[in-house]
Amino acid sequence: MTDASASLPPEATHHLDASGLVCPEPVMLLHNRVRDMASGEVLEVLATDPSTQRDIPKFCQFLGHTLLHEHEEPAESGPLFRYWIRRK
């Protein structure tokens, strides 16, 4: 038996909608938003730029934040990427 909650994303305390923006804007906005958060808080990021699949994990790794969960879902205008990041 598996725990279904293990695959569910964490509850976010902050949200950032970077839909429609292209590199480098999503990561720039992410960086600014994370600065305003307290340690341990979780940010949910929405993006449509496929480069975020590479850029956001590298951003987290470089700055020491934790990428808790990522998810891609279909949308009318193309894929929507969701990320949950815990600030260090």
mmCIF file with all atom_site columns, C-alpha atoms in Angstrom:
data_model
loop_
_atom_site.group_PDB
_atom_site.id
_atom_site.type_symbol
_atom_site.label_atom_id
_atom_site.label_alt_id
_atom_site.label_comp_id
_atom_site.label_asym_id
_atom_site.label_entity_id
_atom_site.label_seq_id
_atom_site.pdbx_PDB_ins_code
_atom_site.Cartn_x
_atom_site.Cartn_y
_atom_site.Cartn_z
_atom_site.occupancy
_atom_site.B_iso_or_equiv
_atom_site.pdbx_formal_charge
_atom_site.auth_seq_id
_atom_site.auth_comp_id
_atom_site.auth_asym_id
_atom_site.auth_atom_id
_atom_site.pdbx_PDB_model_num
ATOM 1  C CA . MET A 1 1  ? 0.000  0.000  0.000   1.00 0.00 ? 1  MET A CA 1
ATOM 2  C CA . THR A 1 2  ? 1.353  3.418  -0.940  1.00 0.00 ? 2  THR A CA 1
ATOM 3  C CA . ASP A 1 3  ? 0.808  6.751  0.705   1.00 0.00 ? 3  ASP A CA 1
ATOM 4  C CA . ALA A 1 4  ? -1.062 8.931  -1.813  1.00 0.00 ? 4  ALA A CA 1
ATOM 5  C CA . SER A 1 5  ? -0.096 12.095 0.069   1.00 0.00 ? 5  SER A CA 1
ATOM 6  C CA . ALA A 1 6  ? 3.567  11.463 -0.801  1.00 0.00 ? 6  ALA A CA 1
ATOM 7  C CA . SER A 1 7  ? 2.847  12.424 -4.416  1.00 0.00 ? 7  SER A CA 1
ATOM 8  C CA . LEU A 1 8  ? 0.818  15.514 -3.549  1.00 0.00 ? 8  LEU A CA 1
ATOM 9  C CA . PRO A 1 9  ? 2.492  18.911 -3.682  1.00 0.00 ? 9  PRO A CA 1
ATOM 10 C CA . PRO A 1 10 ? 3.069  20.727 -0.399  1.00 0.00 ? 10 PRO A CA 1
ATOM 11 C CA . GLU A 1 11 ? 0.846  23.581 0.712   1.00 0.00 ? 11 GLU A CA 1
ATOM 12 C CA . ALA A 1 12 ? 2.318  26.885 -0.431  1.00 0.00 ? 12 ALA A CA 1
ATOM 13 C CA . THR A 1 13 ? 2.406  30.029 1.686   1.00 0.00 ? 13 THR A CA 1
ATOM 14 C CA . HIS A 1 14 ? 3.323  32.220 -1.318  1.00 0.00 ? 14 HIS A CA 1
ATOM 15 C CA . HIS A 1 15 ? 2.409  32.135 -5.013  1.00 0.00 ? 15 HIS A CA 1
ATOM 16 C CA . LEU A 1 16 ? 4.102  33.489 -8.137  1.00 0.00 ? 16 LEU A CA 1
ATOM 17 C CA . ASP A 1 17 ? 2.409  33.428 -11.553 1.00 0.00 ? 17 ASP A CA 1
ATOM 18 C CA . ALA A 1 18 ? 5.094  33.785 -14.233 1.00 0.00 ? 18 ALA A CA 1
ATOM 19 C CA . SER A 1 19 ? 2.814  32.468 -16.998 1.00 0.00 ? 19 SER A CA 1
ATOM 20 C CA . GLY A 1 20 ? 3.480  34.059 -20.366 1.00 0.00 ? 20 GLY A CA 1
ATOM 21 C CA . LEU A 1 21 ? 6.951  35.277 -19.373 1.00 0.00 ? 21 LEU A CA 1
ATOM 22 C CA . VAL A 1 22 ? 10.119 33.991 -21.014 1.00 0.00 ? 22 VAL A CA 1
ATOM 23 C CA . CYS A 1 23 ? 13.681 33.528 -19.838 1.00 0.00 ? 23 CYS A CA 1
ATOM 24 C CA . PRO A 1 24 ? 15.116 35.218 -17.834 1.00 0.00 ? 24 PRO A CA 1
ATOM 25 C CA . GLU A 1 25 ? 11.977 36.861 -16.385 1.00 0.00 ? 25 GLU A CA 1
ATOM 26 C CA . PRO A 1 26 ? 10.530 33.868 -14.461 1.00 0.00 ? 26 PRO A CA 1
ATOM 27 C CA . VAL A 1 27 ? 13.770 33.281 -12.563 1.00 0.00 ? 27 VAL A CA 1
ATOM 28 C CA . MET A 1 28 ? 14.270 37.006 -11.940 1.00 0.00 ? 28 MET A CA 1
ATOM 29 C CA . LEU A 1 29 ? 10.779 37.248 -10.417 1.00 0.00 ? 29 LEU A CA 1
ATOM 30 C CA . LEU A 1 30 ? 11.412 34.052 -8.457  1.00 0.00 ? 30 LEU A CA 1
ATOM 31 C CA . HIS A 1 31 ? 14.612 35.471 -7.012  1.00 0.00 ? 31 HIS A CA 1
ATOM 32 C CA . ASN A 1 32 ? 12.864 38.670 -5.930  1.00 0.00 ? 32 ASN A CA 1
ATOM 33 C CA . ARG A 1 33 ? 9.945  36.787 -4.360  1.00 0.00 ? 33 ARG A CA 1
ATOM 34 C CA . VAL A 1 34 ? 12.158 34.358 -2.433  1.00 0.00 ? 34 VAL A CA 1
ATOM 35 C CA . ARG A 1 35 ? 14.069 37.289 -0.915  1.00 0.00 ? 35 ARG A CA 1
ATOM 36 C CA . ASP A 1 36 ? 10.835 38.493 0.710   1.00 0.00 ? 36 ASP A CA 1
ATOM 37 C CA . MET A 1 37 ? 10.050 35.101 2.267   1.00 0.00 ? 37 MET A CA 1
ATOM 38 C CA . ALA A 1 38 ? 11.046 33.735 5.655   1.00 0.00 ? 38 ALA A CA 1
ATOM 39 C CA . SER A 1 39 ? 13.211 30.643 5.964   1.00 0.00 ? 39 SER A CA 1
ATOM 40 C CA . GLY A 1 40 ? 11.138 27.461 5.571   1.00 0.00 ? 40 GLY A CA 1
ATOM 41 C CA . GLU A 1 41 ? 8.223  29.074 3.740   1.00 0.00 ? 41 GLU A CA 1
ATOM 42 C CA . VAL A 1 42 ? 7.005  27.453 0.519   1.00 0.00 ? 42 VAL A CA 1
ATOM 43 C CA . LEU A 1 43 ? 6.490  29.222 -2.802  1.00 0.00 ? 43 LEU A CA 1
ATOM 44 C CA . GLU A 1 44 ? 4.379  27.808 -5.630  1.00 0.00 ? 44 GLU A CA 1
ATOM 45 C CA . VAL A 1 45 ? 5.518  29.024 -9.064  1.00 0.00 ? 45 VAL A CA 1
ATOM 46 C CA . LEU A 1 46 ? 3.448  28.783 -12.256 1.00 0.00 ? 46 LEU A CA 1
ATOM 47 C CA . ALA A 1 47 ? 5.281  29.124 -15.564 1.00 0.00 ? 47 ALA A CA 1
ATOM 48 C CA . THR A 1 48 ? 4.748  28.447 -19.253 1.00 0.00 ? 48 THR A CA 1
ATOM 49 C CA . ASP A 1 49 ? 8.353  28.811 -20.426 1.00 0.00 ? 49 ASP A CA 1
ATOM 50 C CA . PRO A 1 50 ? 9.881  25.331 -20.938 1.00 0.00 ? 50 PRO A CA 1
ATOM 51 C CA . SER A 1 51 ? 13.314 26.682 -19.985 1.00 0.00 ? 51 SER A CA 1
ATOM 52 C CA . THR A 1 52 ? 12.088 26.853 -16.369 1.00 0.00 ? 52 THR A CA 1
ATOM 53 C CA . GLN A 1 53 ? 12.435 23.046 -16.294 1.00 0.00 ? 53 GLN A CA 1
ATOM 54 C CA . ARG A 1 54 ? 16.194 23.627 -16.420 1.00 0.00 ? 54 ARG A CA 1
ATOM 55 C CA . ASP A 1 55 ? 16.478 27.056 -14.797 1.00 0.00 ? 55 ASP A CA 1
ATOM 56 C CA . ILE A 1 56 ? 14.407 26.643 -11.624 1.00 0.00 ? 56 ILE A CA 1
ATOM 57 C CA . PRO A 1 57 ? 16.114 23.442 -10.402 1.00 0.00 ? 57 PRO A CA 1
ATOM 58 C CA . LYS A 1 58 ? 19.526 25.047 -11.059 1.00 0.00 ? 58 LYS A CA 1
ATOM 59 C CA . PHE A 1 59 ? 18.420 28.222 -9.242  1.00 0.00 ? 59 PHE A CA 1
ATOM 60 C CA . CYS A 1 60 ? 17.424 26.156 -6.200  1.00 0.00 ? 60 CYS A CA 1
ATOM 61 C CA . GLN A 1 61 ? 20.624 24.135 -6.252  1.00 0.00 ? 61 GLN A CA 1
ATOM 62 C CA . PHE A 1 62 ? 22.837 27.209 -6.628  1.00 0.00 ? 62 PHE A CA 1
ATOM 63 C CA . LEU A 1 63 ? 21.178 29.195 -3.822  1.00 0.00 ? 63 LEU A CA 1
ATOM 64 C CA . GLY A 1 64 ? 20.476 26.273 -1.483  1.00 0.00 ? 64 GLY A CA 1
ATOM 65 C CA . HIS A 1 65 ? 16.672 26.313 -1.647  1.00 0.00 ? 65 HIS A CA 1
ATOM 66 C CA . THR A 1 66 ? 14.768 23.020 -1.837  1.00 0.00 ? 66 THR A CA 1
ATOM 67 C CA . LEU A 1 67 ? 12.734 22.115 -4.897  1.00 0.00 ? 67 LEU A CA 1
ATOM 68 C CA . LEU A 1 68 ? 10.032 20.113 -3.139  1.00 0.00 ? 68 LEU A CA 1
ATOM 69 C CA . HIS A 1 69 ? 7.862  19.157 -6.091  1.00 0.00 ? 69 HIS A CA 1
ATOM 70 C CA . GLU A 1 70 ? 7.462  19.924 -9.779  1.00 0.00 ? 70 GLU A CA 1
ATOM 71 C CA . HIS A 1 71 ? 4.588  19.118 -12.067 1.00 0.00 ? 71 HIS A CA 1
ATOM 72 C CA . GLU A 1 72 ? 3.753  19.636 -15.735 1.00 0.00 ? 72 GLU A CA 1
ATOM 73 C CA . GLU A 1 73 ? 0.156  19.792 -16.889 1.00 0.00 ? 73 GLU A CA 1
ATOM 74 C CA . PRO A 1 74 ? -1.453 20.393 -20.273 1.00 0.00 ? 74 PRO A CA 1
ATOM 75 C CA . ALA A 1 75 ? -3.134 23.715 -20.980 1.00 0.00 ? 75 ALA A CA 1
ATOM 76 C CA . GLU A 1 76 ? -4.786 25.248 -24.045 1.00 0.00 ? 76 GLU A CA 1
ATOM 77 C CA . SER A 1 77 ? -1.795 27.394 -24.955 1.00 0.00 ? 77 SER A CA 1
ATOM 78 C CA . GLY A 1 78 ? 0.845  24.754 -24.145 1.00 0.00 ? 78 GLY A CA 1
ATOM 79 C CA . PRO A 1 79 ? 2.189  23.075 -21.036 1.00 0.00 ? 79 PRO A CA 1
ATOM 80 C CA . LEU A 1 80 ? 1.939  24.699 -17.624 1.00 0.00 ? 80 LEU A CA 1
ATOM 81 C CA . PHE A 1 81 ? 4.808  24.044 -15.246 1.00 0.00 ? 81 PHE A CA 1
ATOM 82 C CA . ARG A 1 82 ? 4.328  24.172 -11.463 1.00 0.00 ? 82 ARG A CA 1
ATOM 83 C CA . TYR A 1 83 ? 7.123  24.225 -8.901  1.00 0.00 ? 83 TYR A CA 1
ATOM 84 C CA . TRP A 1 84 ? 7.064  24.196 -5.102  1.00 0.00 ? 84 TRP A CA 1
ATOM 85 C CA . ILE A 1 85 ? 10.177 25.654 -3.511  1.00 0.00 ? 85 ILE A CA 1
ATOM 86 C CA . ARG A 1 86 ? 11.105 25.839 0.179   1.00 0.00 ? 86 ARG A CA 1
ATOM 87 C CA . ARG A 1 87 ? 13.309 28.797 1.085   1.00 0.00 ? 87 ARG A CA 1
ATOM 88 C CA . LYS A 1 88 ? 16.481 27.876 2.945   1.00 0.00 ? 88 LYS A CA 1
#
